[in-house]
mmCIF file with all atom_site columns, C-alpha atoms in Angstrom:
data_model
loop_
_atom_site.group_PDB
_atom_site.id
_atom_site.type_symbol
_atom_site.label_atom_id
_atom_site.label_alt_id
_atom_site.label_comp_id
_atom_site.label_asym_id
_atom_site.label_entity_id
_atom_site.label_seq_id
_atom_site.pdbx_PDB_ins_code
_atom_site.Cartn_x
_atom_site.Cartn_y
_atom_site.Cartn_z
_atom_site.occupancy
_atom_site.B_iso_or_equiv
_atom_site.pdbx_formal_charge
_atom_site.auth_seq_id
_atom_site.auth_comp_id
_atom_site.auth_asym_id
_atom_site.auth_atom_id
_atom_site.pdbx_PDB_model_num
ATOM 1   C CA . GLN E 1 1   ? 108.817 90.104  91.924  1.00 63.00 ? 6   GLN E CA 1
ATOM 2   C CA . LYS E 1 2   ? 109.825 93.751  91.737  1.00 72.00 ? 7   LYS E CA 1
ATOM 3   C CA . GLU E 1 3   ? 113.084 94.611  90.220  1.00 90.00 ? 8   GLU E CA 1
ATOM 4   C CA . VAL E 1 4   ? 114.194 96.629  93.219  1.00 94.00 ? 9   VAL E CA 1
ATOM 5   C CA . GLU E 1 5   ? 112.601 96.140  96.519  1.00 94.00 ? 10  GLU E CA 1
ATOM 6   C CA . GLN E 1 6   ? 112.601 98.292  99.664  1.00 93.00 ? 11  GLN E CA 1
ATOM 7   C CA . ASN E 1 7   ? 110.789 98.156  102.891 1.00 84.00 ? 12  ASN E CA 1
ATOM 8   C CA . SER E 1 8   ? 108.378 101.104 102.564 1.00 76.00 ? 13  SER E CA 1
ATOM 9   C CA . GLY E 1 9   ? 108.467 101.834 106.256 1.00 81.00 ? 14  GLY E CA 1
ATOM 10  C CA . PRO E 1 10  ? 107.963 104.146 107.914 1.00 89.00 ? 15  PRO E CA 1
ATOM 11  C CA . LEU E 1 11  ? 111.134 103.486 109.770 1.00 95.00 ? 16  LEU E CA 1
ATOM 12  C CA . SER E 1 12  ? 111.439 105.433 113.001 1.00 96.00 ? 17  SER E CA 1
ATOM 13  C CA . VAL E 1 13  ? 114.843 105.821 114.672 1.00 96.00 ? 18  VAL E CA 1
ATOM 14  C CA . PRO E 1 14  ? 115.815 107.848 117.707 1.00 97.00 ? 19  PRO E CA 1
ATOM 15  C CA . GLU E 1 15  ? 118.135 110.907 117.165 1.00 97.00 ? 20  GLU E CA 1
ATOM 16  C CA . GLY E 1 16  ? 121.745 109.837 117.535 1.00 97.00 ? 21  GLY E CA 1
ATOM 17  C CA . ALA E 1 17  ? 121.153 106.208 116.673 1.00 98.00 ? 22  ALA E CA 1
ATOM 18  C CA . ILE E 1 18  ? 122.014 104.296 113.534 1.00 97.00 ? 23  ILE E CA 1
ATOM 19  C CA . ALA E 1 19  ? 119.427 104.067 110.784 1.00 97.00 ? 24  ALA E CA 1
ATOM 20  C CA . SER E 1 20  ? 119.727 100.985 108.547 1.00 96.00 ? 25  SER E CA 1
ATOM 21  C CA . LEU E 1 21  ? 117.965 100.949 105.171 1.00 97.00 ? 26  LEU E CA 1
ATOM 22  C CA . ASN E 1 22  ? 117.898 97.914  103.008 1.00 96.00 ? 27  ASN E CA 1
ATOM 23  C CA . CYS E 1 23  ? 117.358 97.153  99.349  1.00 96.00 ? 28  CYS E CA 1
ATOM 24  C CA . THR E 1 24  ? 117.317 93.984  97.278  1.00 96.00 ? 29  THR E CA 1
ATOM 25  C CA . TYR E 1 25  ? 117.451 93.718  93.490  1.00 96.00 ? 30  TYR E CA 1
ATOM 26  C CA . SER E 1 26  ? 116.623 90.921  91.136  1.00 95.00 ? 31  SER E CA 1
ATOM 27  C CA . ASP E 1 27  ? 118.812 91.639  88.042  1.00 92.00 ? 32  ASP E CA 1
ATOM 28  C CA . ARG E 1 28  ? 122.191 89.873  88.565  1.00 93.00 ? 33  ARG E CA 1
ATOM 29  C CA . GLY E 1 29  ? 123.605 91.991  85.763  1.00 91.00 ? 34  GLY E CA 1
ATOM 30  C CA . SER E 1 30  ? 123.287 95.110  87.867  1.00 91.00 ? 35  SER E CA 1
ATOM 31  C CA . GLN E 1 31  ? 126.654 96.874  88.179  1.00 90.00 ? 36  GLN E CA 1
ATOM 32  C CA . SER E 1 32  ? 125.926 100.244 89.814  1.00 91.00 ? 37  SER E CA 1
ATOM 33  C CA . PHE E 1 33  ? 123.988 101.013 92.946  1.00 94.00 ? 38  PHE E CA 1
ATOM 34  C CA . PHE E 1 34  ? 122.756 104.345 94.265  1.00 94.00 ? 39  PHE E CA 1
ATOM 35  C CA . TRP E 1 35  ? 120.989 105.941 97.266  1.00 96.00 ? 40  TRP E CA 1
ATOM 36  C CA . TYR E 1 36  ? 118.948 109.028 96.808  1.00 96.00 ? 41  TYR E CA 1
ATOM 37  C CA . ARG E 1 37  ? 117.257 111.125 99.488  1.00 97.00 ? 42  ARG E CA 1
ATOM 38  C CA . GLN E 1 38  ? 113.998 112.806 98.754  1.00 97.00 ? 43  GLN E CA 1
ATOM 39  C CA . TYR E 1 39  ? 112.465 115.381 101.178 1.00 96.00 ? 44  TYR E CA 1
ATOM 40  C CA . SER E 1 40  ? 108.632 115.720 101.036 1.00 92.00 ? 45  SER E CA 1
ATOM 41  C CA . GLY E 1 41  ? 107.695 117.854 98.037  1.00 89.00 ? 46  GLY E CA 1
ATOM 42  C CA . LYS E 1 42  ? 111.221 117.905 96.664  1.00 92.00 ? 47  LYS E CA 1
ATOM 43  C CA . SER E 1 43  ? 113.130 115.978 93.970  1.00 94.00 ? 48  SER E CA 1
ATOM 44  C CA . PRO E 1 44  ? 115.597 113.216 94.794  1.00 95.00 ? 49  PRO E CA 1
ATOM 45  C CA . GLU E 1 45  ? 119.195 114.079 95.462  1.00 92.00 ? 50  GLU E CA 1
ATOM 46  C CA . LEU E 1 46  ? 122.087 111.604 95.120  1.00 91.00 ? 51  LEU E CA 1
ATOM 47  C CA . ILE E 1 47  ? 123.774 110.872 98.477  1.00 93.00 ? 52  ILE E CA 1
ATOM 48  C CA . MET E 1 48  ? 125.775 107.658 97.780  1.00 92.00 ? 53  MET E CA 1
ATOM 49  C CA . PHE E 1 49  ? 126.822 105.392 95.011  1.00 92.00 ? 54  PHE E CA 1
ATOM 50  C CA . ILE E 1 50  ? 128.737 102.082 95.157  1.00 94.00 ? 55  ILE E CA 1
ATOM 51  C CA . TYR E 1 51  ? 130.049 99.793  92.415  1.00 92.00 ? 56  TYR E CA 1
ATOM 52  C CA . SER E 1 52  ? 132.077 97.133  94.280  1.00 93.00 ? 57  SER E CA 1
ATOM 53  C CA . ASN E 1 53  ? 131.319 94.605  97.024  1.00 96.00 ? 58  ASN E CA 1
ATOM 54  C CA . GLY E 1 54  ? 132.080 95.838  100.414 1.00 96.00 ? 59  GLY E CA 1
ATOM 55  C CA . ASP E 1 55  ? 131.539 99.080  102.320 1.00 96.00 ? 60  ASP E CA 1
ATOM 56  C CA . LYS E 1 56  ? 131.829 102.666 101.150 1.00 96.00 ? 61  LYS E CA 1
ATOM 57  C CA . GLU E 1 57  ? 131.821 105.447 103.727 1.00 97.00 ? 62  GLU E CA 1
ATOM 58  C CA . ASP E 1 58  ? 131.085 109.224 103.259 1.00 94.00 ? 63  ASP E CA 1
ATOM 59  C CA . GLY E 1 59  ? 130.684 111.172 106.488 1.00 96.00 ? 64  GLY E CA 1
ATOM 60  C CA . ARG E 1 60  ? 127.846 109.761 108.448 1.00 97.00 ? 65  ARG E CA 1
ATOM 61  C CA . PHE E 1 61  ? 126.750 107.586 105.564 1.00 97.00 ? 66  PHE E CA 1
ATOM 62  C CA . THR E 1 62  ? 127.980 104.024 104.726 1.00 98.00 ? 67  THR E CA 1
ATOM 63  C CA . ALA E 1 63  ? 126.747 102.033 101.622 1.00 97.00 ? 68  ALA E CA 1
ATOM 64  C CA . GLN E 1 64  ? 127.225 98.311  101.757 1.00 97.00 ? 69  GLN E CA 1
ATOM 65  C CA . LEU E 1 65  ? 127.024 95.925  98.696  1.00 97.00 ? 70  LEU E CA 1
ATOM 66  C CA . ASN E 1 66  ? 126.862 92.239  98.502  1.00 97.00 ? 71  ASN E CA 1
ATOM 67  C CA . LYS E 1 67  ? 126.337 91.230  94.906  1.00 95.00 ? 72  LYS E CA 1
ATOM 68  C CA . ALA E 1 68  ? 126.184 87.439  95.778  1.00 95.00 ? 73  ALA E CA 1
ATOM 69  C CA . SER E 1 69  ? 123.074 88.158  97.948  1.00 95.00 ? 74  SER E CA 1
ATOM 70  C CA . GLN E 1 70  ? 121.775 90.904  95.623  1.00 96.00 ? 75  GLN E CA 1
ATOM 71  C CA . TYR E 1 71  ? 121.606 93.226  98.555  1.00 96.00 ? 76  TYR E CA 1
ATOM 72  C CA . VAL E 1 72  ? 122.534 96.814  99.061  1.00 97.00 ? 77  VAL E CA 1
ATOM 73  C CA . SER E 1 73  ? 122.176 98.845  102.301 1.00 97.00 ? 78  SER E CA 1
ATOM 74  C CA . LEU E 1 74  ? 122.633 102.376 103.657 1.00 97.00 ? 79  LEU E CA 1
ATOM 75  C CA . LEU E 1 75  ? 123.665 103.065 107.157 1.00 97.00 ? 80  LEU E CA 1
ATOM 76  C CA . ILE E 1 76  ? 123.243 106.522 108.640 1.00 98.00 ? 81  ILE E CA 1
ATOM 77  C CA . ARG E 1 77  ? 125.230 107.073 111.794 1.00 98.00 ? 82  ARG E CA 1
ATOM 78  C CA . ASP E 1 78  ? 124.387 109.698 114.515 1.00 98.00 ? 83  ASP E CA 1
ATOM 79  C CA . SER E 1 79  ? 121.052 110.192 112.927 1.00 98.00 ? 84  SER E CA 1
ATOM 80  C CA . GLN E 1 80  ? 119.710 113.757 112.787 1.00 97.00 ? 85  GLN E CA 1
ATOM 81  C CA . PRO E 1 81  ? 116.211 115.124 112.467 1.00 96.00 ? 86  PRO E CA 1
ATOM 82  C CA . SER E 1 82  ? 117.324 116.518 109.113 1.00 96.00 ? 87  SER E CA 1
ATOM 83  C CA . ASP E 1 83  ? 117.773 112.939 107.932 1.00 97.00 ? 88  ASP E CA 1
ATOM 84  C CA . SER E 1 84  ? 114.079 112.447 108.024 1.00 97.00 ? 89  SER E CA 1
ATOM 85  C CA . ALA E 1 85  ? 113.154 111.798 104.407 1.00 97.00 ? 90  ALA E CA 1
ATOM 86  C CA . THR E 1 86  ? 112.347 109.045 101.908 1.00 96.00 ? 91  THR E CA 1
ATOM 87  C CA . TYR E 1 87  ? 115.409 107.076 100.780 1.00 97.00 ? 92  TYR E CA 1
ATOM 88  C CA . LEU E 1 88  ? 115.328 105.678 97.299  1.00 96.00 ? 93  LEU E CA 1
ATOM 89  C CA . CYS E 1 89  ? 117.589 102.751 96.193  1.00 96.00 ? 94  CYS E CA 1
ATOM 90  C CA . ALA E 1 90  ? 118.427 102.583 92.483  1.00 94.00 ? 95  ALA E CA 1
ATOM 91  C CA . VAL E 1 91  ? 120.254 100.215 90.368  1.00 93.00 ? 96  VAL E CA 1
ATOM 92  C CA . SER E 1 92  ? 121.770 100.081 86.835  1.00 89.00 ? 97  SER E CA 1
ATOM 93  C CA . ARG E 1 93  ? 123.232 97.669  84.527  1.00 85.00 ? 98  ARG E CA 1
ATOM 94  C CA . GLY E 1 94  ? 125.849 100.228 83.684  1.00 74.00 ? 99  GLY E CA 1
ATOM 95  C CA . ASN E 1 95  ? 124.010 101.890 80.718  1.00 70.00 ? 100 ASN E CA 1
ATOM 96  C CA . GLU E 1 96  ? 123.120 105.008 82.613  1.00 72.00 ? 101 GLU E CA 1
ATOM 97  C CA . LYS E 1 97  ? 119.457 104.046 82.934  1.00 83.00 ? 102 LYS E CA 1
ATOM 98  C CA . LEU E 1 98  ? 118.289 103.552 86.601  1.00 89.00 ? 103 LEU E CA 1
ATOM 99  C CA . THR E 1 99  ? 115.609 101.410 88.042  1.00 91.00 ? 104 THR E CA 1
ATOM 100 C CA . PHE E 1 100 ? 114.275 102.682 91.346  1.00 93.00 ? 105 PHE E CA 1
ATOM 101 C CA . GLY E 1 101 ? 112.742 101.041 94.342  1.00 94.00 ? 106 GLY E CA 1
ATOM 102 C CA . THR E 1 102 ? 109.639 102.528 95.862  1.00 93.00 ? 107 THR E CA 1
ATOM 103 C CA . GLY E 1 103 ? 111.517 104.192 98.773  1.00 94.00 ? 108 GLY E CA 1
ATOM 104 C CA . THR E 1 104 ? 111.738 103.741 102.504 1.00 95.00 ? 109 THR E CA 1
ATOM 105 C CA . ARG E 1 105 ? 110.312 106.694 104.568 1.00 95.00 ? 110 ARG E CA 1
ATOM 106 C CA . LEU E 1 106 ? 112.667 107.431 107.558 1.00 96.00 ? 111 LEU E CA 1
ATOM 107 C CA . THR E 1 107 ? 111.695 109.486 110.543 1.00 96.00 ? 112 THR E CA 1
ATOM 108 C CA . ILE E 1 108 ? 114.329 110.480 113.137 1.00 97.00 ? 113 ILE E CA 1
ATOM 109 C CA . ILE E 1 109 ? 112.675 111.029 116.452 1.00 96.00 ? 114 ILE E CA 1
ATOM 110 C CA . PRO E 1 110 ? 114.258 113.818 118.633 1.00 93.00 ? 115 PRO E CA 1
ATOM 111 C CA . ASP U 2 1   ? 126.597 122.561 89.864  1.00 64.00 ? 28  ASP U CA 1
ATOM 112 C CA . VAL U 2 2   ? 124.362 121.159 87.104  1.00 61.00 ? 29  VAL U CA 1
ATOM 113 C CA . LYS U 2 3   ? 121.102 122.960 86.898  1.00 89.00 ? 30  LYS U CA 1
ATOM 114 C CA . VAL U 2 4   ? 118.060 121.124 85.495  1.00 94.00 ? 31  VAL U CA 1
ATOM 115 C CA . THR U 2 5   ? 115.175 123.399 85.095  1.00 95.00 ? 32  THR U CA 1
ATOM 116 C CA . GLN U 2 6   ? 111.576 122.266 84.614  1.00 95.00 ? 33  GLN U CA 1
ATOM 117 C CA . SER U 2 7   ? 109.349 125.023 83.168  1.00 87.00 ? 34  SER U CA 1
ATOM 118 C CA . SER U 2 8   ? 106.361 124.584 85.481  1.00 90.00 ? 35  SER U CA 1
ATOM 119 C CA . ARG U 2 9   ? 106.145 123.565 89.120  1.00 92.00 ? 36  ARG U CA 1
ATOM 120 C CA . TYR U 2 10  ? 102.389 122.971 88.937  1.00 95.00 ? 37  TYR U CA 1
ATOM 121 C CA . LEU U 2 11  ? 100.052 122.364 86.042  1.00 96.00 ? 38  LEU U CA 1
ATOM 122 C CA . VAL U 2 12  ? 96.379  121.759 85.756  1.00 97.00 ? 39  VAL U CA 1
ATOM 123 C CA . LYS U 2 13  ? 95.064  120.605 82.307  1.00 97.00 ? 40  LYS U CA 1
ATOM 124 C CA . ARG U 2 14  ? 91.868  119.255 81.042  1.00 97.00 ? 41  ARG U CA 1
ATOM 125 C CA . THR U 2 15  ? 91.233  115.723 79.672  1.00 98.00 ? 42  THR U CA 1
ATOM 126 C CA . GLY U 2 16  ? 92.076  115.617 76.034  1.00 97.00 ? 43  GLY U CA 1
ATOM 127 C CA . GLU U 2 17  ? 94.492  118.546 75.964  1.00 97.00 ? 44  GLU U CA 1
ATOM 128 C CA . LYS U 2 18  ? 97.998  118.221 74.521  1.00 97.00 ? 45  LYS U CA 1
ATOM 129 C CA . VAL U 2 19  ? 100.511 118.930 77.223  1.00 97.00 ? 46  VAL U CA 1
ATOM 130 C CA . PHE U 2 20  ? 104.072 119.960 76.955  1.00 97.00 ? 47  PHE U CA 1
ATOM 131 C CA . LEU U 2 21  ? 106.596 119.612 79.765  1.00 97.00 ? 48  LEU U CA 1
ATOM 132 C CA . GLU U 2 22  ? 109.839 121.215 79.231  1.00 96.00 ? 49  GLU U CA 1
ATOM 133 C CA . CYS U 2 23  ? 113.257 120.364 80.717  1.00 97.00 ? 50  CYS U CA 1
ATOM 134 C CA . VAL U 2 24  ? 116.516 122.358 80.219  1.00 97.00 ? 51  VAL U CA 1
ATOM 135 C CA . GLN U 2 25  ? 119.956 121.525 81.535  1.00 94.00 ? 52  GLN U CA 1
ATOM 136 C CA . ASP U 2 26  ? 122.918 123.733 81.455  1.00 92.00 ? 53  ASP U CA 1
ATOM 137 C CA . MET U 2 27  ? 125.889 121.345 81.630  1.00 80.00 ? 54  MET U CA 1
ATOM 138 C CA . ASP U 2 28  ? 126.136 119.779 78.200  1.00 85.00 ? 55  ASP U CA 1
ATOM 139 C CA . HIS U 2 29  ? 125.065 116.343 79.412  1.00 87.00 ? 56  HIS U CA 1
ATOM 140 C CA . GLU U 2 30  ? 124.297 113.844 76.822  1.00 88.00 ? 57  GLU U CA 1
ATOM 141 C CA . ASN U 2 31  ? 121.766 111.803 78.746  1.00 90.00 ? 58  ASN U CA 1
ATOM 142 C CA . MET U 2 32  ? 118.334 112.938 79.660  1.00 93.00 ? 59  MET U CA 1
ATOM 143 C CA . PHE U 2 33  ? 115.389 111.157 81.235  1.00 95.00 ? 60  PHE U CA 1
ATOM 144 C CA . TRP U 2 34  ? 111.721 111.569 82.052  1.00 97.00 ? 61  TRP U CA 1
ATOM 145 C CA . TYR U 2 35  ? 110.222 109.794 85.031  1.00 97.00 ? 62  TYR U CA 1
ATOM 146 C CA . ARG U 2 36  ? 106.915 109.951 86.737  1.00 97.00 ? 63  ARG U CA 1
ATOM 147 C CA . GLN U 2 37  ? 106.517 109.387 90.479  1.00 96.00 ? 64  GLN U CA 1
ATOM 148 C CA . ASP U 2 38  ? 103.364 108.050 92.055  1.00 94.00 ? 65  ASP U CA 1
ATOM 149 C CA . PRO U 2 39  ? 102.697 106.985 95.631  1.00 89.00 ? 66  PRO U CA 1
ATOM 150 C CA . GLY U 2 40  ? 103.406 103.200 96.152  1.00 86.00 ? 67  GLY U CA 1
ATOM 151 C CA . LEU U 2 41  ? 104.806 102.948 92.543  1.00 89.00 ? 68  LEU U CA 1
ATOM 152 C CA . GLY U 2 42  ? 108.008 104.934 92.879  1.00 89.00 ? 69  GLY U CA 1
ATOM 153 C CA . LEU U 2 43  ? 109.703 106.318 89.915  1.00 94.00 ? 70  LEU U CA 1
ATOM 154 C CA . ARG U 2 44  ? 109.022 104.865 86.539  1.00 94.00 ? 71  ARG U CA 1
ATOM 155 C CA . LEU U 2 45  ? 110.943 105.710 83.398  1.00 94.00 ? 72  LEU U CA 1
ATOM 156 C CA . ILE U 2 46  ? 108.887 107.024 80.547  1.00 97.00 ? 73  ILE U CA 1
ATOM 157 C CA . TYR U 2 47  ? 111.377 108.006 77.912  1.00 97.00 ? 74  TYR U CA 1
ATOM 158 C CA . PHE U 2 48  ? 115.128 108.751 77.706  1.00 94.00 ? 75  PHE U CA 1
ATOM 159 C CA . SER U 2 49  ? 117.608 110.265 75.292  1.00 94.00 ? 76  SER U CA 1
ATOM 160 C CA . TYR U 2 50  ? 121.316 109.703 74.839  1.00 89.00 ? 77  TYR U CA 1
ATOM 161 C CA . ASP U 2 51  ? 121.826 112.365 72.150  1.00 88.00 ? 78  ASP U CA 1
ATOM 162 C CA . VAL U 2 52  ? 120.170 115.039 70.096  1.00 91.00 ? 79  VAL U CA 1
ATOM 163 C CA . LYS U 2 53  ? 117.266 113.663 68.093  1.00 87.00 ? 80  LYS U CA 1
ATOM 164 C CA . MET U 2 54  ? 117.641 110.221 69.690  1.00 89.00 ? 81  MET U CA 1
ATOM 165 C CA . LYS U 2 55  ? 114.977 108.816 71.993  1.00 93.00 ? 82  LYS U CA 1
ATOM 166 C CA . GLU U 2 56  ? 114.301 105.467 73.562  1.00 94.00 ? 83  GLU U CA 1
ATOM 167 C CA . LYS U 2 57  ? 111.213 104.188 75.293  1.00 96.00 ? 84  LYS U CA 1
ATOM 168 C CA . GLY U 2 58  ? 111.362 103.428 78.955  1.00 94.00 ? 85  GLY U CA 1
ATOM 169 C CA . ASP U 2 59  ? 109.036 101.158 80.937  1.00 92.00 ? 86  ASP U CA 1
ATOM 170 C CA . ILE U 2 60  ? 105.722 103.136 80.549  1.00 96.00 ? 87  ILE U CA 1
ATOM 171 C CA . PRO U 2 61  ? 105.854 105.092 77.243  1.00 97.00 ? 88  PRO U CA 1
ATOM 172 C CA . GLU U 2 62  ? 102.112 104.678 76.340  1.00 96.00 ? 89  GLU U CA 1
ATOM 173 C CA . GLY U 2 63  ? 100.383 108.026 75.981  1.00 96.00 ? 90  GLY U CA 1
ATOM 174 C CA . TYR U 2 64  ? 103.645 109.966 75.829  1.00 98.00 ? 91  TYR U CA 1
ATOM 175 C CA . SER U 2 65  ? 106.173 111.186 73.268  1.00 97.00 ? 92  SER U CA 1
ATOM 176 C CA . VAL U 2 66  ? 109.354 113.195 73.561  1.00 97.00 ? 93  VAL U CA 1
ATOM 177 C CA . SER U 2 67  ? 111.401 115.661 71.517  1.00 96.00 ? 94  SER U CA 1
ATOM 178 C CA . ARG U 2 68  ? 115.076 116.489 71.755  1.00 96.00 ? 95  ARG U CA 1
ATOM 179 C CA . GLU U 2 69  ? 115.987 119.038 69.031  1.00 94.00 ? 96  GLU U CA 1
ATOM 180 C CA . LYS U 2 70  ? 118.783 120.569 71.006  1.00 95.00 ? 97  LYS U CA 1
ATOM 181 C CA . LYS U 2 71  ? 121.175 118.932 73.449  1.00 94.00 ? 98  LYS U CA 1
ATOM 182 C CA . GLU U 2 72  ? 120.055 121.017 76.394  1.00 95.00 ? 99  GLU U CA 1
ATOM 183 C CA . ARG U 2 73  ? 116.353 120.503 75.954  1.00 96.00 ? 100 ARG U CA 1
ATOM 184 C CA . PHE U 2 74  ? 114.279 117.375 76.408  1.00 97.00 ? 101 PHE U CA 1
ATOM 185 C CA . SER U 2 75  ? 110.441 117.857 76.166  1.00 97.00 ? 102 SER U CA 1
ATOM 186 C CA . LEU U 2 76  ? 107.765 115.412 77.222  1.00 98.00 ? 103 LEU U CA 1
ATOM 187 C CA . ILE U 2 77  ? 104.499 115.441 75.383  1.00 98.00 ? 104 ILE U CA 1
ATOM 188 C CA . LEU U 2 78  ? 101.165 114.168 76.511  1.00 97.00 ? 105 LEU U CA 1
ATOM 189 C CA . GLU U 2 79  ? 99.320  113.714 73.271  1.00 94.00 ? 106 GLU U CA 1
ATOM 190 C CA . SER U 2 80  ? 95.881  113.654 74.772  1.00 97.00 ? 107 SER U CA 1
ATOM 191 C CA . ALA U 2 81  ? 95.914  114.069 78.559  1.00 97.00 ? 108 ALA U CA 1
ATOM 192 C CA . SER U 2 82  ? 93.995  111.685 80.643  1.00 97.00 ? 109 SER U CA 1
ATOM 193 C CA . THR U 2 83  ? 93.208  111.549 84.336  1.00 97.00 ? 110 THR U CA 1
ATOM 194 C CA . ASN U 2 84  ? 95.494  108.633 84.893  1.00 97.00 ? 111 ASN U CA 1
ATOM 195 C CA . GLN U 2 85  ? 98.477  110.809 83.804  1.00 98.00 ? 112 GLN U CA 1
ATOM 196 C CA . THR U 2 86  ? 97.960  112.952 86.889  1.00 98.00 ? 113 THR U CA 1
ATOM 197 C CA . SER U 2 87  ? 101.453 112.653 88.593  1.00 97.00 ? 114 SER U CA 1
ATOM 198 C CA . MET U 2 88  ? 104.664 114.225 89.541  1.00 96.00 ? 115 MET U CA 1
ATOM 199 C CA . TYR U 2 89  ? 106.901 114.347 86.471  1.00 98.00 ? 116 TYR U CA 1
ATOM 200 C CA . LEU U 2 90  ? 110.653 114.507 87.037  1.00 97.00 ? 117 LEU U CA 1
ATOM 201 C CA . CYS U 2 91  ? 113.368 115.226 84.492  1.00 97.00 ? 118 CYS U CA 1
ATOM 202 C CA . ALA U 2 92  ? 116.885 114.053 85.110  1.00 94.00 ? 119 ALA U CA 1
ATOM 203 C CA . THR U 2 93  ? 120.241 114.433 83.437  1.00 92.00 ? 120 THR U CA 1
ATOM 204 C CA . THR U 2 94  ? 123.667 112.604 83.739  1.00 87.00 ? 121 THR U CA 1
ATOM 205 C CA . GLY U 2 95  ? 126.906 112.674 81.924  1.00 76.00 ? 122 GLY U CA 1
ATOM 206 C CA . GLY U 2 96  ? 130.516 112.054 82.495  1.00 60.00 ? 123 GLY U CA 1
ATOM 207 C CA . TYR U 2 97  ? 131.950 109.111 84.494  1.00 56.00 ? 124 TYR U CA 1
ATOM 208 C CA . MET U 2 98  ? 129.359 109.007 87.292  1.00 56.00 ? 125 MET U CA 1
ATOM 209 C CA . VAL U 2 99  ? 127.168 106.376 85.606  1.00 61.00 ? 126 VAL U CA 1
ATOM 210 C CA . GLY U 2 100 ? 123.713 106.815 86.864  1.00 60.00 ? 127 GLY U CA 1
ATOM 211 C CA . GLY U 2 101 ? 124.513 109.919 89.083  1.00 82.00 ? 128 GLY U CA 1
ATOM 212 C CA . TYR U 2 102 ? 121.316 111.744 88.092  1.00 88.00 ? 129 TYR U CA 1
ATOM 213 C CA . THR U 2 103 ? 120.676 115.270 88.749  1.00 89.00 ? 130 THR U CA 1
ATOM 214 C CA . PHE U 2 104 ? 116.934 115.943 88.866  1.00 94.00 ? 131 PHE U CA 1
ATOM 215 C CA . GLY U 2 105 ? 114.883 118.882 88.127  1.00 95.00 ? 132 GLY U CA 1
ATOM 216 C CA . SER U 2 106 ? 112.468 120.187 90.784  1.00 94.00 ? 133 SER U CA 1
ATOM 217 C CA . GLY U 2 107 ? 109.537 118.423 89.213  1.00 95.00 ? 134 GLY U CA 1
ATOM 218 C CA . THR U 2 108 ? 106.213 119.329 87.661  1.00 96.00 ? 135 THR U CA 1
ATOM 219 C CA . ARG U 2 109 ? 103.098 118.198 89.463  1.00 96.00 ? 136 ARG U CA 1
ATOM 220 C CA . LEU U 2 110 ? 100.517 117.713 86.770  1.00 97.00 ? 137 LEU U CA 1
ATOM 221 C CA . THR U 2 111 ? 96.821  117.336 87.571  1.00 97.00 ? 138 THR U CA 1
ATOM 222 C CA . VAL U 2 112 ? 94.483  116.321 84.754  1.00 98.00 ? 139 VAL U CA 1
ATOM 223 C CA . VAL U 2 113 ? 90.866  117.093 85.336  1.00 97.00 ? 140 VAL U CA 1
#
């Protein structure tokens, strides 16, 4: 079992709709959870982080964490073509070192 | 903003060569990391460092070494390059209270022929 699992996609979503990206992790000692966006040919950039169970909103992005289910998700509301990218989920036990999933490729269809 | 600079965007090296990948950050961050990224495998941690002259092995250290003589510079060394080390190499740094909030360099795409 991979430590951090994501659906590789591609996930296609119409412009203006909600994109839902999911991630599960195996280490129950994980304390910090991150979502990175990576455009083709570019390096990853941090878009959201969450430490506590529940929802965290930042603009059009909402991160959701359920530690009991070992599940973290990212919702993107009002999806735009510029949201087309690969989204990487990453988790940490709190020691600064991150373990990444393989990423979900998201395509927003105009 | 933190700047993480990787010395080369593209490199082509021959099998058996010793290869140096350089990473420099300008924000006095303690923690620096080297990852490689391959299709279908994602980002895998090679080595990391929490302080000058300190280094720790990541998940795939074989065939690599690192050097951190100064706080701002973290070098990845391929002792004898092999074709299976063809990859995108990403340097990252973090510090402060945002645990795990990495800032990545622009990456070095290394091809070993």
